[in-house]
Short mmCIF file of C-alpha atoms in Angstrom, two decimals:
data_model
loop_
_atom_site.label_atom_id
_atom_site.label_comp_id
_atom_site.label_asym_id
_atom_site.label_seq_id
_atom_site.Cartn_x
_atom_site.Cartn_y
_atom_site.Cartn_z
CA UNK A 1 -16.41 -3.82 -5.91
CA UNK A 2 -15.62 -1.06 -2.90
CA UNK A 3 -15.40 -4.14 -0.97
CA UNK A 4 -12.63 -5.71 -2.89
CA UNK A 5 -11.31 -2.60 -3.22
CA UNK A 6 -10.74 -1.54 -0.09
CA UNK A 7 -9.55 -5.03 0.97
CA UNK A 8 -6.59 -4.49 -1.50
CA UNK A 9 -6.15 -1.10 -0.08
CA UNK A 10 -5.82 -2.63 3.40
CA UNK A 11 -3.41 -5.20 2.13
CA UNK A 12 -1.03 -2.98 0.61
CA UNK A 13 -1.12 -0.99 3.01
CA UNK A 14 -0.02 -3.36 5.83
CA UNK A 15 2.72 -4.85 3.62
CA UNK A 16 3.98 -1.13 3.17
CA UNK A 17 4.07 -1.00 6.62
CA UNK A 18 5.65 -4.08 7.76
CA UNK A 19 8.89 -3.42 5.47
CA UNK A 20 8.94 0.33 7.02
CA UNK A 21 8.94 -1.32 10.49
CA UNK A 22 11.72 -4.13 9.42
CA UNK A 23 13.33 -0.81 8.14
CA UNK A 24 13.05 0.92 11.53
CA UNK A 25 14.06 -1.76 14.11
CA UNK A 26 17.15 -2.68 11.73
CA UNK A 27 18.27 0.83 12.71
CA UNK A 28 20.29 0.21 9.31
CA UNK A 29 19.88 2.17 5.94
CA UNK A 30 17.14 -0.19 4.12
CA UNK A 31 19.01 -1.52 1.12
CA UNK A 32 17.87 -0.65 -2.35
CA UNK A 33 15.40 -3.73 -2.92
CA UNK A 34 13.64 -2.63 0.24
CA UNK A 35 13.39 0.96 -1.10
CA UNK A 36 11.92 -0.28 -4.37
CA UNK A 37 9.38 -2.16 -2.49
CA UNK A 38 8.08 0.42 -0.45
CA UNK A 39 8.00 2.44 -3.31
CA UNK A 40 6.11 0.13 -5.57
CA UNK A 41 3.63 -0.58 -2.55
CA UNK A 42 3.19 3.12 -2.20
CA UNK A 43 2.61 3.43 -6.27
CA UNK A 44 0.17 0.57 -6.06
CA UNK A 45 -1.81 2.51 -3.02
CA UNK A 46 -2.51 5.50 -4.44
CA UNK A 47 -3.87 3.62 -7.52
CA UNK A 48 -6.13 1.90 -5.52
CA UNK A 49 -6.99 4.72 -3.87
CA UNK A 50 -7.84 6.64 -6.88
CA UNK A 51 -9.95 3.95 -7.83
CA UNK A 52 -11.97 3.84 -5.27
CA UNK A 53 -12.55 7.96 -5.69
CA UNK A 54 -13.38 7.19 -9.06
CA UNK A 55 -16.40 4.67 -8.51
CA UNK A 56 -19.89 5.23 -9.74
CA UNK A 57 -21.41 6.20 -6.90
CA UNK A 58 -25.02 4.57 -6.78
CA UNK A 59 -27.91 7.08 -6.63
CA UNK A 60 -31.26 6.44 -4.96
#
């Protein structure tokens, strides 16, 4: 499950990144569909990241 987990996490995360770097070398205010994408990506991320935190961790 981590596995998946943080596979999503890693996917996500370079999406969110991509779009910020279309944003930056456009050197143009990102429109509002770009905003909401970033936004939703960045929603999605820290849900994923909470789930991982919130795992059963496996003793011994």
């Amino acid at each position: 499950m981590l596995d998946d987990l943080e596979r999503l996490l890693s996917s996500l995360t370079e999406a969110q990144t991509q779009l910020i770097l279309m944003c930056a070398k456009s050197k143009a205010f990102p429109d509002n569909n770009t905003l909401q994408k970033i936004a939703t990506l960045e929603l999605n991320i820290a849900a994923v990241e909470t789930a991982i935190v919130n795992l059963p961790t496996k003793a011994g």
